[in-house]
Tab-separated table of C-alpha atoms in Angstrom:
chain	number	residue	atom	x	y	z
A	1	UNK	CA	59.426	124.519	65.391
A	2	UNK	CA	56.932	126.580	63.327
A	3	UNK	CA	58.236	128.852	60.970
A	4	UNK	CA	55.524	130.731	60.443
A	5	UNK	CA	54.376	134.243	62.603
A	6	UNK	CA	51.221	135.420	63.473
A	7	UNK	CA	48.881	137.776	65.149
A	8	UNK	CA	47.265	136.138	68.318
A	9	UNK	CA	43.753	137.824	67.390
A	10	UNK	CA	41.844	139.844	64.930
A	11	UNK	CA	38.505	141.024	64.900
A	12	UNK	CA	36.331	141.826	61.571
A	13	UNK	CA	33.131	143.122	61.211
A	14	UNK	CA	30.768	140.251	59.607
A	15	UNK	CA	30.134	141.182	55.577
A	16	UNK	CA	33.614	142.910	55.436
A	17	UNK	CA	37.100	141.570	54.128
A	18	UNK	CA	39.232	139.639	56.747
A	19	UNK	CA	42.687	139.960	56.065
A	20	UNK	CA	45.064	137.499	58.058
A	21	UNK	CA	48.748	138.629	58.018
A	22	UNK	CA	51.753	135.473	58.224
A	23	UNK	CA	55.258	136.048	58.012
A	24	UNK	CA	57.803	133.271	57.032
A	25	UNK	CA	60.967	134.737	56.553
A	26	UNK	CA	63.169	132.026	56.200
A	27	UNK	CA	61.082	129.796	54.101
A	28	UNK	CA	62.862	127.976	51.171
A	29	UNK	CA	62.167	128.297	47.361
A	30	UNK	CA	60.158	125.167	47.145
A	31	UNK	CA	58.304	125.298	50.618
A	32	UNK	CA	54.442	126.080	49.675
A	33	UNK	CA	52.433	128.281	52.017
A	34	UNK	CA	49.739	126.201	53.335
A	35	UNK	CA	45.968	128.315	55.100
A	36	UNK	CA	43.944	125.706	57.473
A	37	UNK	CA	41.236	127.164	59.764
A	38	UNK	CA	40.435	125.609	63.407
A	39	UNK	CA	36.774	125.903	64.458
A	40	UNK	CA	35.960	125.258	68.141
A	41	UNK	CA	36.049	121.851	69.267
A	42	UNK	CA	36.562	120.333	65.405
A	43	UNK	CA	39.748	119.130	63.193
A	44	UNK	CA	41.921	121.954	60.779
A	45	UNK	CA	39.810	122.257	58.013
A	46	UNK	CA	42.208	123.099	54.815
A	47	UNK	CA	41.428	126.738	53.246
A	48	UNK	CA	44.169	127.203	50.860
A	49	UNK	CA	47.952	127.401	49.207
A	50	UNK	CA	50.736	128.690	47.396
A	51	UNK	CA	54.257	128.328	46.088
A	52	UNK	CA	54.633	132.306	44.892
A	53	UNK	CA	51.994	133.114	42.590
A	54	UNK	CA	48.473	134.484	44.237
A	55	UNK	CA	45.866	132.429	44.396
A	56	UNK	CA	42.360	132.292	45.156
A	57	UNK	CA	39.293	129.357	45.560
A	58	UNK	CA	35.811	129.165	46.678
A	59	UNK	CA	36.756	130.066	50.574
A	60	UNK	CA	39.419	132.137	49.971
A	61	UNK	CA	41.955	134.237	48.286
A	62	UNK	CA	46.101	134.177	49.359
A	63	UNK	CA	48.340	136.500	48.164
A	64	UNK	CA	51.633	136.371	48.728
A	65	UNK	CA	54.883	138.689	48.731
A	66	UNK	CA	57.362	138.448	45.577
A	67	UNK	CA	60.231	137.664	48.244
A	68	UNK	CA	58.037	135.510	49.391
A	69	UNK	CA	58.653	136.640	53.216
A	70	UNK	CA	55.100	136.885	53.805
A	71	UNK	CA	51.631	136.346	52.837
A	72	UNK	CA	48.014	137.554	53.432
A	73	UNK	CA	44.853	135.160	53.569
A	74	UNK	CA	41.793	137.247	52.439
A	75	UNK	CA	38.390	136.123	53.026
A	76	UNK	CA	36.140	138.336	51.176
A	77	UNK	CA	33.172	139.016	53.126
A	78	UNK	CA	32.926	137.818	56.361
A	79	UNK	CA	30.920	135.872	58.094
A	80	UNK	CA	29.631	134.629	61.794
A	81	UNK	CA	30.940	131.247	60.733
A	82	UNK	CA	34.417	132.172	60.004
A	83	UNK	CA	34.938	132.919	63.466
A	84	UNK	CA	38.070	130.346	63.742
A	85	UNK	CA	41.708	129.985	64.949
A	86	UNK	CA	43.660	130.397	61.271
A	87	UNK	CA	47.153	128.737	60.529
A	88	UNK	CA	49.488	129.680	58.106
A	89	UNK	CA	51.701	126.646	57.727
A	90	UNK	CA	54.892	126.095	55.765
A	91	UNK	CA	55.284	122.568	54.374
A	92	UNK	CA	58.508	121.437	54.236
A	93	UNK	CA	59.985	118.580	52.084
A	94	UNK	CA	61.774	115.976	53.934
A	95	UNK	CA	63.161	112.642	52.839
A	96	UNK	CA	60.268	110.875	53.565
A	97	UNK	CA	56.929	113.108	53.403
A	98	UNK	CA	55.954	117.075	53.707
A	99	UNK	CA	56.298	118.084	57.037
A	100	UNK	CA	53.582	120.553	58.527
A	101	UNK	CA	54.724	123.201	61.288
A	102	UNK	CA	51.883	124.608	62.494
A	103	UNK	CA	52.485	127.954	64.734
A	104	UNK	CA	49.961	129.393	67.290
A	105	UNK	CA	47.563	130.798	64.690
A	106	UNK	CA	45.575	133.763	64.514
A	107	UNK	CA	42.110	133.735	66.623
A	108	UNK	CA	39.679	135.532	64.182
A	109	UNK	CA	36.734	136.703	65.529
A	110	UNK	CA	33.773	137.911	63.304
A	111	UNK	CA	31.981	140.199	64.996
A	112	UNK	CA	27.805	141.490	64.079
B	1	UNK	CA	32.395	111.366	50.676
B	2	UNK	CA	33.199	109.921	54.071
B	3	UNK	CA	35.971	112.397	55.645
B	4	UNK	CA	38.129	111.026	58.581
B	5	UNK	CA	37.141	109.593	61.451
B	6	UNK	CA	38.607	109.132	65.122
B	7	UNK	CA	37.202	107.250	68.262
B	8	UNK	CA	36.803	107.909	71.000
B	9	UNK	CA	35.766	111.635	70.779
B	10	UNK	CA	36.327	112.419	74.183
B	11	UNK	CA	38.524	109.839	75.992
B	12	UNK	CA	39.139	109.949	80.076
B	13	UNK	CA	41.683	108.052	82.005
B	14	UNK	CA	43.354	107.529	85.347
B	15	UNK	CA	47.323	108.245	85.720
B	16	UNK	CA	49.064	104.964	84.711
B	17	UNK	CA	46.231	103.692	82.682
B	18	UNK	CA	47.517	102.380	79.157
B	19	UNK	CA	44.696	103.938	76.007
B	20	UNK	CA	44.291	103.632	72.470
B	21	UNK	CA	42.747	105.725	70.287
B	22	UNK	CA	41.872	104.528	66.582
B	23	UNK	CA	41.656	106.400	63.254
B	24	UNK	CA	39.641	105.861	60.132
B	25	UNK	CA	41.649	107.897	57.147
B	26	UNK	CA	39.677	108.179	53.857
B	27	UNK	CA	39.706	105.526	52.058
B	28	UNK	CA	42.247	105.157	49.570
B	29	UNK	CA	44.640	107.871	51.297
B	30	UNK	CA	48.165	106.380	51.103
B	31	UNK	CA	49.751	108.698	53.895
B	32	UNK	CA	48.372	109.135	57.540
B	33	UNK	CA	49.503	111.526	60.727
B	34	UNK	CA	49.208	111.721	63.816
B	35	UNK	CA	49.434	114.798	65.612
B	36	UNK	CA	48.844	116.381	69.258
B	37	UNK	CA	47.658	119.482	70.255
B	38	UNK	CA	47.427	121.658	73.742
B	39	UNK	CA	45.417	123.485	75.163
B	40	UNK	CA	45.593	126.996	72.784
B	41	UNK	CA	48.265	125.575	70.565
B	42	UNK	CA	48.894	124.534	67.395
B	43	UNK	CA	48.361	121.134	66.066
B	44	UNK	CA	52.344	119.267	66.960
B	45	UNK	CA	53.273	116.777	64.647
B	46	UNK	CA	53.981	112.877	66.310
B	47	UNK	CA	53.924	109.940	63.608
B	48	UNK	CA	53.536	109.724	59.574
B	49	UNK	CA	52.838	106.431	57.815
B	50	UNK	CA	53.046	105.549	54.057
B	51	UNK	CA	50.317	102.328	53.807
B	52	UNK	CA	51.733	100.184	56.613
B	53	UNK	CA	55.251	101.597	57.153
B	54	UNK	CA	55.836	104.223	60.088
B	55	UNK	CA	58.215	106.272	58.330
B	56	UNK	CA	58.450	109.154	60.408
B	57	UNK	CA	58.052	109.259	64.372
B	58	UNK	CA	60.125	111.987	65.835
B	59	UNK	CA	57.693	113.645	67.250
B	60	UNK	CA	56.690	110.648	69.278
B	61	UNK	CA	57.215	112.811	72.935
B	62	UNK	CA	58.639	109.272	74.830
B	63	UNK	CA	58.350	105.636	74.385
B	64	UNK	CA	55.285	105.313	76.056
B	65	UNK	CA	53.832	106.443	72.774
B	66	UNK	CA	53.438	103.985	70.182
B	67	UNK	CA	51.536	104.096	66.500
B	68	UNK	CA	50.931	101.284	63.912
B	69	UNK	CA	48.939	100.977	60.958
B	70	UNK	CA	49.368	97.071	60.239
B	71	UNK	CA	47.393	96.893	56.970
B	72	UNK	CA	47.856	100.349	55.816
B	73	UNK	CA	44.664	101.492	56.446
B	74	UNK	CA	43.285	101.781	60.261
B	75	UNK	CA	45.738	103.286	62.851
B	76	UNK	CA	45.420	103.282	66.619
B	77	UNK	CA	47.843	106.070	68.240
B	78	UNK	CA	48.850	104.037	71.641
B	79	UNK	CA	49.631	105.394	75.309
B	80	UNK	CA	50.982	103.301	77.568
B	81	UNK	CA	51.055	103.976	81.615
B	82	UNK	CA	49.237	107.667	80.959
B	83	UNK	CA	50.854	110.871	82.210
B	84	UNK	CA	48.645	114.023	83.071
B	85	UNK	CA	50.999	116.065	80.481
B	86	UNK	CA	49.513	113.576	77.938
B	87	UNK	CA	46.113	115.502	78.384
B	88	UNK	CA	45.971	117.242	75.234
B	89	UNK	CA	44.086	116.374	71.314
B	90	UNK	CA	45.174	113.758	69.285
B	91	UNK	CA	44.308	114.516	65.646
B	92	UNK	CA	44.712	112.384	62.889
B	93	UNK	CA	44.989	113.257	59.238
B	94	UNK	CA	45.133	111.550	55.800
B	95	UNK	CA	46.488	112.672	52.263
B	96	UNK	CA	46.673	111.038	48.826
B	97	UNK	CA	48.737	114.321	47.944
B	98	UNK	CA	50.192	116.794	49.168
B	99	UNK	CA	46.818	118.225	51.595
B	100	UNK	CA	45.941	116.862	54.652
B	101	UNK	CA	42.787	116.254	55.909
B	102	UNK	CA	41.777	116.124	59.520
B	103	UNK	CA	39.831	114.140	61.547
B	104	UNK	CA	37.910	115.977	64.623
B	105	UNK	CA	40.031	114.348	67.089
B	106	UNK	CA	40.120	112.618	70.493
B	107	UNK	CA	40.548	114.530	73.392
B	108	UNK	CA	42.422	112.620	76.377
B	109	UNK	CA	42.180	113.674	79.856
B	110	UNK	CA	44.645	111.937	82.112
B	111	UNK	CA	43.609	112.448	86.171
């Protein structure tokens, strides 16, 4: 079950900050916040993540709420090509491995 | 470097029919998933393997599905006597830590 909730869609306006919203309420201390982005047709393609502190990379910056309850994925100026379905994901630790629960996702569209 | 790869691409087959559908993780990636995905959902966990061992496979939807990964490197995601609710992606995905990485998946259409 995913653990995460979204926004179905979003628009932006191409060249100006996309801000994806994810709320994960029940998440545990040492669950990280994981970003992947879906482009038509092609595999997730990892963005980002976090355990509580903000962080930011080449693609993309997440911050995220001191209760840790929710988090924001910010892509600074966007463009055409960002135009994506975007999952926040918690990964949980199991015996074995770190589980991914994807949710539904956010369908961004990056409009001209 | 060479990310991960999946054949077929596009896979179609008759009710009944038994497929397979292979994965190539990046070399040198210990752990390897399988997971499905419908039509406007979210990627659904099925299988994980560390090397050759199938340590996780509750996601696995029945026991007509079947994964192995005999020398810890190639694995073929198996479905035997195909139902059309099996129509969906089948995405595989590799990690040496804690990331995944995807490959761009097979999609299976069951008539």
């Amino acid at each position: 079950d995913a653990k995460t909730t979204q926004p179905p869609s979003m628009d932006c306006a191409e060249g100006r900050a996309a801000n994806l919203p994810c709320n994960h309420s029940t998440i545990s201390g040492n669950e990280y916040v994981y970003w992947y982005r879906q482009i038509h047709s092609q595999g997730p393609q990892y963005i980002i993540h976090g355990l509580k502190n903000n962080e930011t990379n080449e693609m993309a910056s997440l911050i995220i709420t001191e209760d840790r309850k929710s988090s924001t994925l910010i892509l600074p100026h966007a463009t055409l090509r960002d135009t994506a379905v975007y999952y926040c994901i918690v990964r949980v630790a199991t015996d074995n491995f770190n589980k991914f629960y994807f949710g539904s996702g956010t369908k961004l569209n990056v409009k001209p | 470097g060479a990310g991960v790869s999946q054949s077929p691409r596009y896979k179609v087959a008759k009710r009944g029919q038994d497929v397979a559908l292979r994965c190539d993780p990046i070399s040198g990636h210990v752990s390897l998933f399988w997971y499905q995905q419908a039509l406007g959902q979210g990627p659904e966990f099925l299988t994980y393997f560390q090397n050759e061992a199938q340590l996780d496979k509750s996601g696995l939807p029945s026991d007509r599905f079947f994964a192995e990964r005999p020398e810890g490197s190639v694995s073929t995601l198996k479905i035997q006597r195909t139902q059309q609710e099996d129509s969906a992606v089948y995405l595989c995905a590799s990690s040496l830590g804690w990331t995944q990485y995807f490959g761009p998946g097979t999609r299976l259409l069951v008539l």
